[in-house]
Structures are given as structure tokens and as C-alpha cells.
Short mmCIF file of C-alpha atoms in Angstrom, two decimals:
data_model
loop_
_atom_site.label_atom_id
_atom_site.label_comp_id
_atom_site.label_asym_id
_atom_site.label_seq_id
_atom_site.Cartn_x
_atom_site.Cartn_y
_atom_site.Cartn_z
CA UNK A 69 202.17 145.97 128.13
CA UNK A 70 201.56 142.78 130.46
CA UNK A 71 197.62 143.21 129.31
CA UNK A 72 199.13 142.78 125.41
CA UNK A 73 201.32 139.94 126.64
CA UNK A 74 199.24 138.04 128.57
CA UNK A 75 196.57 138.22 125.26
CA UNK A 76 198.81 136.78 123.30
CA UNK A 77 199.71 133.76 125.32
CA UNK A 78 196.44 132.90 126.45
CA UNK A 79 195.14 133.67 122.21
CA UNK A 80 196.77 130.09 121.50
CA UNK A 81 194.80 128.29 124.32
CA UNK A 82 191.55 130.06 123.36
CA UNK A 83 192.19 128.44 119.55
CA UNK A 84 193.03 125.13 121.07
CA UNK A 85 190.11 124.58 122.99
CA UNK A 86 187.87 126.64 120.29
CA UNK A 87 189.00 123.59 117.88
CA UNK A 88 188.32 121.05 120.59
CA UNK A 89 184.76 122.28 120.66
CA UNK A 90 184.14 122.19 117.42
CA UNK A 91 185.67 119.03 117.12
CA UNK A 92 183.12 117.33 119.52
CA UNK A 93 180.14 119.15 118.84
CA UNK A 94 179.35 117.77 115.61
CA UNK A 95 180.02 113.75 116.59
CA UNK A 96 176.47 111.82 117.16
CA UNK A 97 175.41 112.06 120.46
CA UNK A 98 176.31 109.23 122.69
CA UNK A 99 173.34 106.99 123.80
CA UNK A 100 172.68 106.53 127.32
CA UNK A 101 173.96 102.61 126.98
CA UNK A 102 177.42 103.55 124.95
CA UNK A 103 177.96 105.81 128.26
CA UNK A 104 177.15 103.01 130.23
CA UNK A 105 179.04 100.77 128.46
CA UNK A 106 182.24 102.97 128.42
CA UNK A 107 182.09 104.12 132.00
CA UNK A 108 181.31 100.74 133.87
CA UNK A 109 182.98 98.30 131.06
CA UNK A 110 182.76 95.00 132.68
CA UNK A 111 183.08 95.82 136.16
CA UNK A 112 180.46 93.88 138.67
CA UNK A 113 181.14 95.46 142.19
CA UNK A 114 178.31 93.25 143.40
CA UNK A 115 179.62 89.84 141.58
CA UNK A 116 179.85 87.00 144.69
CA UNK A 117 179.01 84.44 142.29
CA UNK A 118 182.26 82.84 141.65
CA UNK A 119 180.60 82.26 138.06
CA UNK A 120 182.68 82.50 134.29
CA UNK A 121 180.25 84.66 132.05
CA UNK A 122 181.12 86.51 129.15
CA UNK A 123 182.28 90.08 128.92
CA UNK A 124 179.42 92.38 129.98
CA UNK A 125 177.42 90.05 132.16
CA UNK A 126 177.71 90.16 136.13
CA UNK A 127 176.06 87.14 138.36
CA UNK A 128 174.51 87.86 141.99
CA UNK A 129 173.66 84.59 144.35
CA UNK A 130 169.98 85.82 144.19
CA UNK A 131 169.28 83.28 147.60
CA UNK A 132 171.23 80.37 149.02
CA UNK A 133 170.33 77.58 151.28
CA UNK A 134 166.63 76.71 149.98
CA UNK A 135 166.99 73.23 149.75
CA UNK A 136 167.57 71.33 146.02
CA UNK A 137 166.20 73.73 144.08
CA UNK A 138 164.75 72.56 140.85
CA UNK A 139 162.89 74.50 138.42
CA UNK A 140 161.47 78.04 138.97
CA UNK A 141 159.22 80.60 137.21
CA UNK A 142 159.22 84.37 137.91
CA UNK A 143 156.12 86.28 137.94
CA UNK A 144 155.41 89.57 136.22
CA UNK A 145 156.10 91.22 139.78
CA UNK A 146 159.83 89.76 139.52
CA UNK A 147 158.50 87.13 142.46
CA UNK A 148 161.19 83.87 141.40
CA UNK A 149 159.00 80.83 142.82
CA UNK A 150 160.98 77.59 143.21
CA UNK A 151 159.93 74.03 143.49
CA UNK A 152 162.42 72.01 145.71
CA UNK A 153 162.83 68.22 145.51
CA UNK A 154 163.69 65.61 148.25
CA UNK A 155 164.28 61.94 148.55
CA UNK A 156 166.71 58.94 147.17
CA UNK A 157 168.72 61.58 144.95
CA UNK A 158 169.85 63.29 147.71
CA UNK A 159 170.62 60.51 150.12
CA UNK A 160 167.63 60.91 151.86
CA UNK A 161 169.01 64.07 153.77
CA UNK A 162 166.15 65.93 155.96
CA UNK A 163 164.54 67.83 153.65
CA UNK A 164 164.59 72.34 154.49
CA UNK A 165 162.03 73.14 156.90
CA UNK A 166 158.45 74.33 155.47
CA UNK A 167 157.11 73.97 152.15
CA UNK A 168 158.89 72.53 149.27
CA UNK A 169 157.81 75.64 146.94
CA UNK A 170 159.41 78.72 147.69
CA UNK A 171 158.66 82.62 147.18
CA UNK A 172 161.45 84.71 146.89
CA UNK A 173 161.35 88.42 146.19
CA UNK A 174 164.38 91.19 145.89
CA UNK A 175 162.38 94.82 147.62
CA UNK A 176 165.51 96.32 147.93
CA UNK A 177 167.01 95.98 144.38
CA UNK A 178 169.90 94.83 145.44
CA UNK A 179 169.96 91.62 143.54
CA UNK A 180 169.30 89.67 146.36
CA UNK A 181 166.06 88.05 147.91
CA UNK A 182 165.50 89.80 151.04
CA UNK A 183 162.07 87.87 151.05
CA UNK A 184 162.00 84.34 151.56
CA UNK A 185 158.77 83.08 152.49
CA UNK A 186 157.68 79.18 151.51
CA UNK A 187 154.30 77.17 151.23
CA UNK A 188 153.01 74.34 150.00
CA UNK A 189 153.46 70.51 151.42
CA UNK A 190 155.50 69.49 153.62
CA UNK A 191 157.13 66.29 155.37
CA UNK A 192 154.77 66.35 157.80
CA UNK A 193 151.88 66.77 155.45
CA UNK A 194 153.37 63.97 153.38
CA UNK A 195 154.76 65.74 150.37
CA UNK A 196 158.28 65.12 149.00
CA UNK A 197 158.71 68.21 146.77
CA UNK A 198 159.37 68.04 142.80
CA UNK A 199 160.56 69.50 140.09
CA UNK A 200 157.86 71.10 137.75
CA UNK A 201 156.39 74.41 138.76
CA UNK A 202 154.67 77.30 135.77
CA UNK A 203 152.28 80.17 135.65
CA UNK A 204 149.28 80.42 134.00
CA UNK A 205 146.35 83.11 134.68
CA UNK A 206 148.22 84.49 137.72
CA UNK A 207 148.54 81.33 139.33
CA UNK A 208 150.99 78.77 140.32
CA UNK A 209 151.52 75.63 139.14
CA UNK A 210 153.66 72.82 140.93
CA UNK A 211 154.63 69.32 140.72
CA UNK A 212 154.04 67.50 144.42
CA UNK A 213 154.40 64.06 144.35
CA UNK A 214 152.14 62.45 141.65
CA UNK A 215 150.00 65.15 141.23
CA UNK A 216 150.48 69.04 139.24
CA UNK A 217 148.55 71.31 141.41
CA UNK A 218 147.24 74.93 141.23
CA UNK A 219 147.73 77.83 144.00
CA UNK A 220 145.59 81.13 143.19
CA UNK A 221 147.92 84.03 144.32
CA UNK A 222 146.30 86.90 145.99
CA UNK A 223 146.63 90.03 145.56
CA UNK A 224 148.67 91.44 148.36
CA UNK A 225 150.69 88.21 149.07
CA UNK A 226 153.41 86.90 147.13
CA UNK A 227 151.94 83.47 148.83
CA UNK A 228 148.56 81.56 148.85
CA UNK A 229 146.84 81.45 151.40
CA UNK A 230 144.44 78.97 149.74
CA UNK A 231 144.51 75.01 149.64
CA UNK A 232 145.81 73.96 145.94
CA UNK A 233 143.52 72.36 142.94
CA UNK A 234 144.69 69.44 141.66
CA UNK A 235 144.96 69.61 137.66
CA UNK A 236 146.27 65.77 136.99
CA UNK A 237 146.57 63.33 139.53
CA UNK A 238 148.07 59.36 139.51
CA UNK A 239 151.57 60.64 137.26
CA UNK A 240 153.48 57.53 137.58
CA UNK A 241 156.28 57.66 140.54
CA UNK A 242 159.35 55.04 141.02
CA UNK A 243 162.34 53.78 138.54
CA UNK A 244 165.04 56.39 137.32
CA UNK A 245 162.96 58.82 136.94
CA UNK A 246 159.89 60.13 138.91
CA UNK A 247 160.00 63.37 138.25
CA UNK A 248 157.45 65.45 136.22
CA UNK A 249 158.95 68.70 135.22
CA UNK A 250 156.13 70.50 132.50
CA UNK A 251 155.47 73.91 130.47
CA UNK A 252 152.03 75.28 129.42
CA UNK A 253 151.54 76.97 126.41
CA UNK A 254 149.52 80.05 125.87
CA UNK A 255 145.87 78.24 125.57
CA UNK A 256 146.58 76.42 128.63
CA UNK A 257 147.81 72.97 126.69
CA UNK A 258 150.30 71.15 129.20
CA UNK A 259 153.01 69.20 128.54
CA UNK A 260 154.20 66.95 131.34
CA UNK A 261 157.12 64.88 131.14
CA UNK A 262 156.80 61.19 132.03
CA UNK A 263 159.95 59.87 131.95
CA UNK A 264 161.01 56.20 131.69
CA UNK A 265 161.53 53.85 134.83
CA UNK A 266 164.65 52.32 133.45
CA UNK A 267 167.76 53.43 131.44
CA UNK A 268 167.09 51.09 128.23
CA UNK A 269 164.02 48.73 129.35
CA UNK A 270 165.72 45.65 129.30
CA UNK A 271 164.39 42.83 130.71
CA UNK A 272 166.67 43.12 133.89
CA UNK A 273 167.41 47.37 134.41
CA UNK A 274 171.13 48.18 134.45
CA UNK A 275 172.62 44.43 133.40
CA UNK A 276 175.13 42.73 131.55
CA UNK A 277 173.82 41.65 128.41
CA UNK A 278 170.23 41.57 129.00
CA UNK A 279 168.19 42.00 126.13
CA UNK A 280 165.20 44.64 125.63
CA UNK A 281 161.96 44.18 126.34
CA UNK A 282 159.92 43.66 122.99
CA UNK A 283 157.49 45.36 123.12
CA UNK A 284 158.42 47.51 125.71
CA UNK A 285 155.11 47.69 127.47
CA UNK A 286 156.74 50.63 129.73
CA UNK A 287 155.96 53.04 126.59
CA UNK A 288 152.11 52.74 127.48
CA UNK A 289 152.88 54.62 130.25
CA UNK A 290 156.32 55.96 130.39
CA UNK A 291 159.23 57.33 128.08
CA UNK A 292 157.20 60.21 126.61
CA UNK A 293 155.16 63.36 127.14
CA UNK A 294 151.69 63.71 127.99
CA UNK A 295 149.31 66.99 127.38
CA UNK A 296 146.36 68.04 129.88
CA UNK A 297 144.30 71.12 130.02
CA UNK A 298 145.91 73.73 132.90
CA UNK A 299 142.72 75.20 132.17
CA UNK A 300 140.61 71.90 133.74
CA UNK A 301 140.99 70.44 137.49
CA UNK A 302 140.81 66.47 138.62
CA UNK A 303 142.06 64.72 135.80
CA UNK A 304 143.37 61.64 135.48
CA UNK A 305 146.62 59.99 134.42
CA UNK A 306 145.75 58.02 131.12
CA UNK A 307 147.36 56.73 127.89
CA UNK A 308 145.07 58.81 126.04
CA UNK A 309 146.46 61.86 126.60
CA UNK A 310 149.85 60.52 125.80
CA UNK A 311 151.17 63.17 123.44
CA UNK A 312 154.31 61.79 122.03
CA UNK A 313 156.84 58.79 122.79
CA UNK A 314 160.08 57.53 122.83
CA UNK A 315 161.63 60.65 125.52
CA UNK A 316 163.86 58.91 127.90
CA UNK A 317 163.98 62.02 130.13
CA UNK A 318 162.36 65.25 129.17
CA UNK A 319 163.28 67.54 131.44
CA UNK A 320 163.66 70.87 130.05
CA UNK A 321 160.97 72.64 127.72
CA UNK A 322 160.94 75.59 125.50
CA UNK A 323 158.77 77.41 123.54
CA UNK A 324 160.16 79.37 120.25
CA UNK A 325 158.57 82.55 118.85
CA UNK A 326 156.51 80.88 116.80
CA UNK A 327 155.10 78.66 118.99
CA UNK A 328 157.06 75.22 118.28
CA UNK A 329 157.82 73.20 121.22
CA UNK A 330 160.86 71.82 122.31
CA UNK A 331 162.12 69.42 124.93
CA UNK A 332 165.53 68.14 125.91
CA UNK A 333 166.41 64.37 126.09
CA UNK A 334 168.71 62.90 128.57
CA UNK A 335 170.59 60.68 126.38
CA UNK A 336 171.05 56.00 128.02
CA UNK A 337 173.46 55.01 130.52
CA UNK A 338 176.37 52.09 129.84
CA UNK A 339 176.60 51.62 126.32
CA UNK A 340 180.36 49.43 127.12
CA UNK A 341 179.40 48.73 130.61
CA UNK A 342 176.50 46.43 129.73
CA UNK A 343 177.74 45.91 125.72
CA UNK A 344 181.89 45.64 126.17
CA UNK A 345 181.56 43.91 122.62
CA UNK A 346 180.65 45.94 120.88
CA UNK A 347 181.41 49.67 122.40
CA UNK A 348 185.37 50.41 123.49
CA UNK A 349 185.92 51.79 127.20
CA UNK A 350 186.24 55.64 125.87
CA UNK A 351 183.03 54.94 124.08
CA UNK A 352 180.89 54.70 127.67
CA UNK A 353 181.93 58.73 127.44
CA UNK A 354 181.18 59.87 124.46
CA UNK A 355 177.95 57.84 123.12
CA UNK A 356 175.66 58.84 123.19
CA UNK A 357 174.94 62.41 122.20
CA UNK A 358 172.44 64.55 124.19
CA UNK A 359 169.50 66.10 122.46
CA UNK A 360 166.88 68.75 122.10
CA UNK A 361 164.08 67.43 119.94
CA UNK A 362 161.24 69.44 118.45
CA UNK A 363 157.81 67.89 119.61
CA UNK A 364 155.15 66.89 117.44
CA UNK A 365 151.63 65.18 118.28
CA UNK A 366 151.92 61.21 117.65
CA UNK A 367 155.94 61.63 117.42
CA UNK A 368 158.08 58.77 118.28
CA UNK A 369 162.05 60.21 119.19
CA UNK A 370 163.36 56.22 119.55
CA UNK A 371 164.03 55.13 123.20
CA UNK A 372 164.39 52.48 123.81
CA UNK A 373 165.18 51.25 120.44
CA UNK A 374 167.18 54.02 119.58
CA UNK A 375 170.02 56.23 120.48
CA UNK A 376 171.74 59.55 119.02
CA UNK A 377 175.23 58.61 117.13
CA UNK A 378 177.28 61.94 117.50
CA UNK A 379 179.50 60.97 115.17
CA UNK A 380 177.63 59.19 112.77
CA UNK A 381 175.26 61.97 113.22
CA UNK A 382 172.34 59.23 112.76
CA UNK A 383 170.02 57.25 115.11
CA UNK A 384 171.01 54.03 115.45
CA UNK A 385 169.87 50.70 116.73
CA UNK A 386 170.55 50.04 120.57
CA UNK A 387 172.28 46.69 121.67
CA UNK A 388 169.36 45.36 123.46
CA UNK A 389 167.09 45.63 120.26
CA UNK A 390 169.46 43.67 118.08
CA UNK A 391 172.57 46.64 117.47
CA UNK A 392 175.96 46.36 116.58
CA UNK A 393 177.31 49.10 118.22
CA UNK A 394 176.57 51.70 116.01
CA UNK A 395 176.36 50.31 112.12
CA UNK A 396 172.77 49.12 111.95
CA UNK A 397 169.89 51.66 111.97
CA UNK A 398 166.60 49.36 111.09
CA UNK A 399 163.72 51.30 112.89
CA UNK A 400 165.70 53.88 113.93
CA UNK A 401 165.08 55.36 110.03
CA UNK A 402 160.90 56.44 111.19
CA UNK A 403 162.24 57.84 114.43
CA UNK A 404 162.28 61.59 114.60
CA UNK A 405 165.75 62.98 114.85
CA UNK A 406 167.07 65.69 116.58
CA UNK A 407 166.71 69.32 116.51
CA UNK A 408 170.52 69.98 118.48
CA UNK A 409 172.88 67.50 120.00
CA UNK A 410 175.56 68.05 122.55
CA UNK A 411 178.42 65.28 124.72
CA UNK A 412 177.36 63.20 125.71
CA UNK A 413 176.41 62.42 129.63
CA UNK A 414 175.84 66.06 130.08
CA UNK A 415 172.69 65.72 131.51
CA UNK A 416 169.92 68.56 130.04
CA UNK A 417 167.65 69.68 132.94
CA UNK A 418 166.08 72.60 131.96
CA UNK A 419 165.47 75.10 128.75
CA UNK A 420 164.17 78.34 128.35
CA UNK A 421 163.85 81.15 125.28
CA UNK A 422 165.17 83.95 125.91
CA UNK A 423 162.11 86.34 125.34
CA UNK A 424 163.24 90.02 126.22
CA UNK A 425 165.70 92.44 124.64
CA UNK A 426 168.15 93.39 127.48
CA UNK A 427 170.66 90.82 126.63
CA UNK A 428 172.22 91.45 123.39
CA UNK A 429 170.00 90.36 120.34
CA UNK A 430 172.51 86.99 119.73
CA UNK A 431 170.88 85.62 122.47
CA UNK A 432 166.98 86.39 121.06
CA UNK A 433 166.83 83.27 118.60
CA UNK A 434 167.51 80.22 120.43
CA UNK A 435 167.52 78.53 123.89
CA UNK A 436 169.45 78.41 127.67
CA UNK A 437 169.78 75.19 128.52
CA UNK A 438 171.33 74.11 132.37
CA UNK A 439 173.14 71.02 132.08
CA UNK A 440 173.62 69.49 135.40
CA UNK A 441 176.07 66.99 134.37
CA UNK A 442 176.20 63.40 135.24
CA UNK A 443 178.67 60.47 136.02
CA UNK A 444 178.58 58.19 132.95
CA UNK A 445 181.83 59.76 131.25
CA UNK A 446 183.40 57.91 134.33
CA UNK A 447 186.50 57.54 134.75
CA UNK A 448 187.10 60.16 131.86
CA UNK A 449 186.38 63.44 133.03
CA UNK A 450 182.72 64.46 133.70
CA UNK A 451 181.20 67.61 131.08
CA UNK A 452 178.73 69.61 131.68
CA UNK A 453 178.01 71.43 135.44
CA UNK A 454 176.89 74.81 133.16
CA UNK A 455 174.74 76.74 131.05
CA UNK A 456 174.78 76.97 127.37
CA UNK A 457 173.18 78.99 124.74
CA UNK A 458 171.68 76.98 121.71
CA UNK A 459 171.06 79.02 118.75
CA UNK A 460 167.82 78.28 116.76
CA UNK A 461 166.19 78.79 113.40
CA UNK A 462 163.03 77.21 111.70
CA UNK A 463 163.08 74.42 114.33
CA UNK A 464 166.79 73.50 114.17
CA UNK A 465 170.48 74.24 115.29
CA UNK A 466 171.67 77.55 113.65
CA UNK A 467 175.38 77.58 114.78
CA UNK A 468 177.20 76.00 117.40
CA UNK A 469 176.23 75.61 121.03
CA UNK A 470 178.21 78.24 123.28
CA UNK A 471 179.12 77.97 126.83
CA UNK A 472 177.41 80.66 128.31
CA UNK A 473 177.83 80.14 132.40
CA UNK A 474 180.59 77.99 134.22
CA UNK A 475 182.10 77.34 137.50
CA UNK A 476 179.30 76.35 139.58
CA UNK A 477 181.00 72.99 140.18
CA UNK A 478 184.28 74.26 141.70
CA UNK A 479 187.08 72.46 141.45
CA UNK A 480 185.86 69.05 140.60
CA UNK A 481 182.55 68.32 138.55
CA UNK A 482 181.05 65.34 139.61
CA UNK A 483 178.14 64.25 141.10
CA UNK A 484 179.30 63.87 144.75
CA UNK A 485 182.05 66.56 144.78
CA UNK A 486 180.37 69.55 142.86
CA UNK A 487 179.71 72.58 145.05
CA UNK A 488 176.58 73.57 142.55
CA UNK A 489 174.80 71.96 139.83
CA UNK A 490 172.58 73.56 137.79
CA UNK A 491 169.13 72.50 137.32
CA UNK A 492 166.43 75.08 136.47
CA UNK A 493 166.02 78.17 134.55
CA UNK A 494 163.81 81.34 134.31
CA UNK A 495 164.04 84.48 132.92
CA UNK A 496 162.23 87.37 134.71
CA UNK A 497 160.30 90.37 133.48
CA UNK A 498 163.69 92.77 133.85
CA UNK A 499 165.54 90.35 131.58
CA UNK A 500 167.40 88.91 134.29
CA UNK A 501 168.64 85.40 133.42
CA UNK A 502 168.37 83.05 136.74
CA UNK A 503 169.88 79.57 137.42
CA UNK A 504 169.04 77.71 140.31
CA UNK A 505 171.60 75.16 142.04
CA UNK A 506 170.08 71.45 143.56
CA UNK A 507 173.41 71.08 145.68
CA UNK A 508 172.97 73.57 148.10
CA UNK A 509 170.01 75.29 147.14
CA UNK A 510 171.93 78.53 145.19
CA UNK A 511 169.93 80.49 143.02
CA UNK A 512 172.11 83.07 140.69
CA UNK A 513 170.68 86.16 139.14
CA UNK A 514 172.80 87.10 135.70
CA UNK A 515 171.93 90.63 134.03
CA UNK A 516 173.92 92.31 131.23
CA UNK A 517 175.74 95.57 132.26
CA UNK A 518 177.15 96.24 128.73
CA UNK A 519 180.85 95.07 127.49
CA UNK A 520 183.79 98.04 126.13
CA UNK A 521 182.20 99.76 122.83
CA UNK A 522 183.66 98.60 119.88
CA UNK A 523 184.94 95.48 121.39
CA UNK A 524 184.62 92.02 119.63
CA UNK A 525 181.64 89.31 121.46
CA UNK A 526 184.29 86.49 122.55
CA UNK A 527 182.05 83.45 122.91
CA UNK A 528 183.60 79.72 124.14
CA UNK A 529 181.58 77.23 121.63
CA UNK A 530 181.05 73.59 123.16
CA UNK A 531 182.40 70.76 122.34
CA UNK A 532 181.64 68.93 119.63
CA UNK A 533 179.32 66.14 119.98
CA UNK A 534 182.67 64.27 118.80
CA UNK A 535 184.95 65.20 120.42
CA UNK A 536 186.92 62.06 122.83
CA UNK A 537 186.65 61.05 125.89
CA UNK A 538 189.76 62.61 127.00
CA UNK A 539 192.39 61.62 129.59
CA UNK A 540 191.40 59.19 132.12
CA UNK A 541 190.83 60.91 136.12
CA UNK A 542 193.10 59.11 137.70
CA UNK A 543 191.23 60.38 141.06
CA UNK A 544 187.99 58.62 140.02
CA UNK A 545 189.90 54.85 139.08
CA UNK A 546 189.90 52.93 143.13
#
């Protein structure tokens, strides 16, 4: 009789679970991401980075410490090789012992270098470090001084153990900006930025009123972006191989899937400091607008004639070359415009494509870009100190910049008081995003672990190109 009884109460809990069973067994199976996805959710146990990413993305500081870390490359091993930088821009502090180019290599994957090794001049040897470094073949590629140089990597060292080639020598050093950041194409073409010695090549740099110099002889040698052959050594800084002009600053390059180029464009300094006439105080902030122009052979982009007008969404004629403060155009009509523009005074240093599949596909068609922010918006509040992602189709802007990475600054972004600013960018064979810091010497490794399934993608666009100056910092008026 207890047999009977017990039958009967357990027949329920057989049909229950019976109808559970069925239930499930005839969902689609789960992929091994969704399981992922809804067992870790956004969690990053390992996350030291103090970084704001979206939902789904975790940030590891990859290496700290290396000295002012510019732009890197990663090899098909997942070897990140940085080029460090020294000098004026960095009050002349000592420079990190060793070479300025550094290997660094994560064994353990633990998202950390636990191999550090560096190469390449040094003080002693008279180097000063740089900003440009690439692959191509299998080898290195770095910016030292005035030359771009190539190191042939052997096969069991992440290291040379060779003395470099020299590809181009005599780059032009001095002014604003000395630096020679560059990106080589798949046939070996390389672009090399040679970026202007002044802010607007007036007669007298950085003055009150002084007019432009016309012509601006500077062009011949500066303000634009030369090509050489990574595939030839011992050449020669010349006009001829100028390959477009009228680039203030170049700094960052990308190249698109099908093969267009692009480079950023550090946007002129002191519109109302050296104009008060004709630009308003808020103006100094918000003119004018940073850019990402599309390079062509023989193009001209405008500086120093030239500037981008956010909100007049034009190039227009700069004060020293007879401008108004914004109304005139003239030449500025057979300039090339813009491909994306952005605040100003952000300060673009580097660009890359995103060129693998393990971040989700909105990030496949378009560009990072690090903006390492600057001081111009002074004493409104500084923009910039992150990473954004720039979407791209057929050569333009497809949609709105979004703010991608944030926080490396800390508490207060500008120049002297940020903690981190970034500089470079590289994305390495796992899909791993990293962002290197020229502060401290930080690099950051961001992968995606997968956000909640079913969840909506909650993006923070940028500002608008338009968008004021906003309050005055208080902190920043003496």
C-alpha cells in the first residue's frame, strides 16, 4: 500500500520533469559564445585598467613603465614592439635605460608582458627615440632620429641581433613637429609623415597678428606626406617623393579594405589668441575641427591657407592668408576636404582598421583613432585623452564618431596633469585591441569577452564638431 502511494506522488514529478525535457530538447542548441556570453556577462576578474569600455570589453595594463611610448605594431607571433620618444616634449627627463624600441611578449597568457626585452639606439649611442615603427617582410621598421630604419628579426629571438638598414635618411628634424610616424602598404609603398615646423607659417611662429608667409616655402619640404620604397635601402630625403601637401600633422594612418589610405590631421593652434578680431574667446576651443582626410597622389588638404569650419562644415580661409574669421573661402574651394571631423584641439595621434572578427562586426568598417588631447581649448575644458571608433564607408564618415575607451587621464585631462595619454594603436593577430600611454609608458590590452544575450549595444557618440566650448576651468585661469 506505501509502494501504490509513494507511485502516485512521485507520478506528478516524473510528468513535470518529462515536460521539462521535452521542453528543452527541441530549442536550437546554444553556441559556444551565447554560453560564454551568458555565464561570464561582463565580468573582467583581471580588469586593473581603470579604463570606461563598453559592455563586453575588459582592458589589462599589458606593460607599464617603458618610457613615452608612441606607436607600436604587433607581429604575427603576438610580439607588441614599441617605439619610445624622448626630448623637449617631455621636459627633457632622462630618457628609460636601453633602447628606445621595445619587445614585449605575454608567454604566460595572462594578458600581461612577462617579456620585456629592448634594442635599438640609445643615449649613449646618440639616438633620441621616435614615433614611427611597422612591419614589412618579417622585419621591423622604426623611426630614430632623422632616419626610418630596418631590423631583420631572427628566428628564435623576438630581438635583432643585427645592426639596422637605413631605408630614408635626412627627414627634416626641429619646429613643432619632428616627428615621423609612417605606414607601408602591401607592395612596400611608404608613407611618412613630414609635418610642418610651425602652427600656421607666419612670418613670425606663434604671434600676434603676423601675417603668412606667401608662398610658404616650408611646403617644399614640410606640411605633407612623402612615399619611399620599404622595399629599397639609403635613400634620400627629397621633394620628389613628396606625395601630397597641405597636412599640418599627420600622425595617424589607416588603411581601409579596399586599400584607400587615410591619415589624421592635427587641426592650428590660436585662432583668437593671435586673431582676437575676428574669433571670440570660446572660439580658441572650438575652431577648428580635427580631421581624417583620405590621401590622394598630388592632393593638397589646405594648411596653411586653410582650416576645417565645424560648423560651417566648409574650409575656410585662415587669418594670416587674408580671412575673416570664418566667411571667406577663396582657395580653400580646390582644397580637398575631409573624410571625418571631430572638436576641436583633440589632438589625433594614431589610427588603425580594425581587421579581424573577434570584436563585434560594428567595429569591422571603420577606424580606432587615440586622441591624446591637447591644451588649446584652454581655459575651457580640455577633450579628448581617449579612443574613438570612426565608422567608414566608400571613403567617408558613415555615422557618428563613438567614444570607445576613456579614463586614461584620471581626474583632470590636461597636458601636465593627465596620468595617461594615449598615443599609439595596434591590433594583434588574436584581435586584441592595444593602446599605448606616452605619460608613463602604459600599454593596455582590450579584448571582447561577450556582453548579456539579447541585450541592446549602448554606445556614447562624440561630440559634435559643434558643440561649445563649455564652462570656463576655473582651475586653469591664474
Amino acid at each position: 500500500m506505501q509502494f501504490f502511494d509513494l507511485c502516485k506522488r512521485l507520478i506528478p514529478v516524473g510528468m513535470a520533469l518529462l515536460a521539462l525535457f521535452l521542453s528543452t530538447s527541441f530549442l536550437p542548441p546554444r553556441s559556444q559564445s551565447d554560453t560564454v556570453a551568458r555565464t561570464t556577462g561582463q565580468a573582467c576578474p583581471n580588469d586593473d585598467s581603470g579604463l570606461k569600455l563598453p559592455a563586453g570589453f575588459c582592458a589589462t595594463i599589458f606593460a607599464d613603465g617603458i618610457g613615452h611610448a608612441r606607436h607600436m605594431v604587433v607581429a604575427p607571433s603576438g610580439v607588441v614592439y614599441v617605439n619610445t620618444w624622448s626630448g623637449r616634449y617631455y621636459g627633457n627627463d632622462a630618457p628609460h635605460a636601453g633602447g628606445f624600441l621595445v619587445a614585449l611578449q605575454d608567454k604566460r597568457g595572462a594578458g600581461r608582458a612577462d617579456v620585456n626585452e629592448r634594442f635599438g639606439e640609445t643615449v649613449q649611442s646618440g639616438g633620441a627615440g621616435g614615433t614611427g615603427i611597422g612591419m614589412y617582410k618579417g622585419s621591423i621598421f622604426a623611426e630614430s632620429n632623422d632616419r626610418i630604419v630596418r631590423y631583420t628579426l631572427p628566428d628564435a629571438s623576438v630581438v635583432p641581433k643585427d645592426a639596422p638598414v637605413t631605408i630614408v635618411s635626412g627627414l627634416p628634424l626641429g619646429g613643432d613637429h619632428p616627428m615621423h610616424p609612417f605606414i607601408i602598404n602591401g607592395e612596400g609603398s611608404m608613407y611618412v609623415d613630414v609635418a610642418s615646423a610651425t602652427n600656421s607659417c607666419q612670418l613670425k611662429n606663434r604671434t600676434l597678428k603676423s601675417p603668412g608667409a606667401d608662398p610658404c616655402t616650408e611646403l617644399e619640404t614640410r606640411g605633407g606626406i612623402w612615399r619611399y620604397d620599404a622595399n629599397k635601402s639609403d635613400q634620400s630625403f627629397s621633394t620628389v617623393n613628396r606625395y601630397a601637401t597641405g597636412i599640418r600633422n599627420g600622425e595617424g594612418f589607416a588603411i581601409d579594405a579596399s586599400g584607400r589610405l587615410f591619415v589624421t590631421q592635427h587641426g592650428r593652434d590660436q585662432l583668437h589668441t593671435n586673431w582676437p578680431e575676428l574669433y571670440k574667446p570660446d572660439q580658441e576651443a572650438t575652431l577648428p575641427a580635427e580631421e581624417v582626410v583620405q590621401l590622394k597622389q598630388g592632393g593638397d588638404y589646405g594648411w596653411p591657407e586653410c582650416y576645417y569650419d565645424g560648423f560651417a562644415q566648409k574650409l575656410v580661409l585662415a587669418p594670416e592668408y587674408g580671412g575673416d574669421g570664418g566667411k571667406t573661402v577663396g582657395v580653400c574651394a580646390n582644397k580637398i576636404p575631409p573624410a571625418a571631423v571631430f572638436p576641436a584641439h583633440w589632438a589625433p595621434n594614431a589610427m588603425v582598421r580594425y581587421d579581424k572578427k573577434e570584436f563585434p562586426e560594428r567595429y569591422r568598417n571603420g577606424v580606432f583613432i587615440a586622441f591624446h588631447g591637447s591644451w588649446n581649448r584652454a581655459p575651457y575644458p580640455q577633450g579628448g585623452y581617449n579612443v574613438v571608433f570612426q565608422p567608414l564607408s566608400d571613403g567617408h564618415a558613415s555615422g557618428q564618431c563613438e567614444i570607445f575607451a576613456d579614463g586614461f587621464a584620471g581626474a583632470v585631462k590636461s597636458p601636465d596633469k593627465a596620468d595617461h595619454r594615449p598615443s599609439g594603436l595596434a591590433v594583434g593577430p588574436d584581435g586584441s585591441l592595444y593602446v599605448s600611454d606616452d605619460v608613463r609608458g602604459r600599454i593596455y590590452r582590450i579584448v571582447y569577452r561577450g556582453g548579456v544575450v539579447g541585450e541592446a549595444t549602448k554606445v556614447t557618440p562624440c561630440p559634435s564638431p559643434t558643440a561649445p566650448a563649455g564652462d570656463i576651468d576655473r582651475k586653469s585661469v591664474v
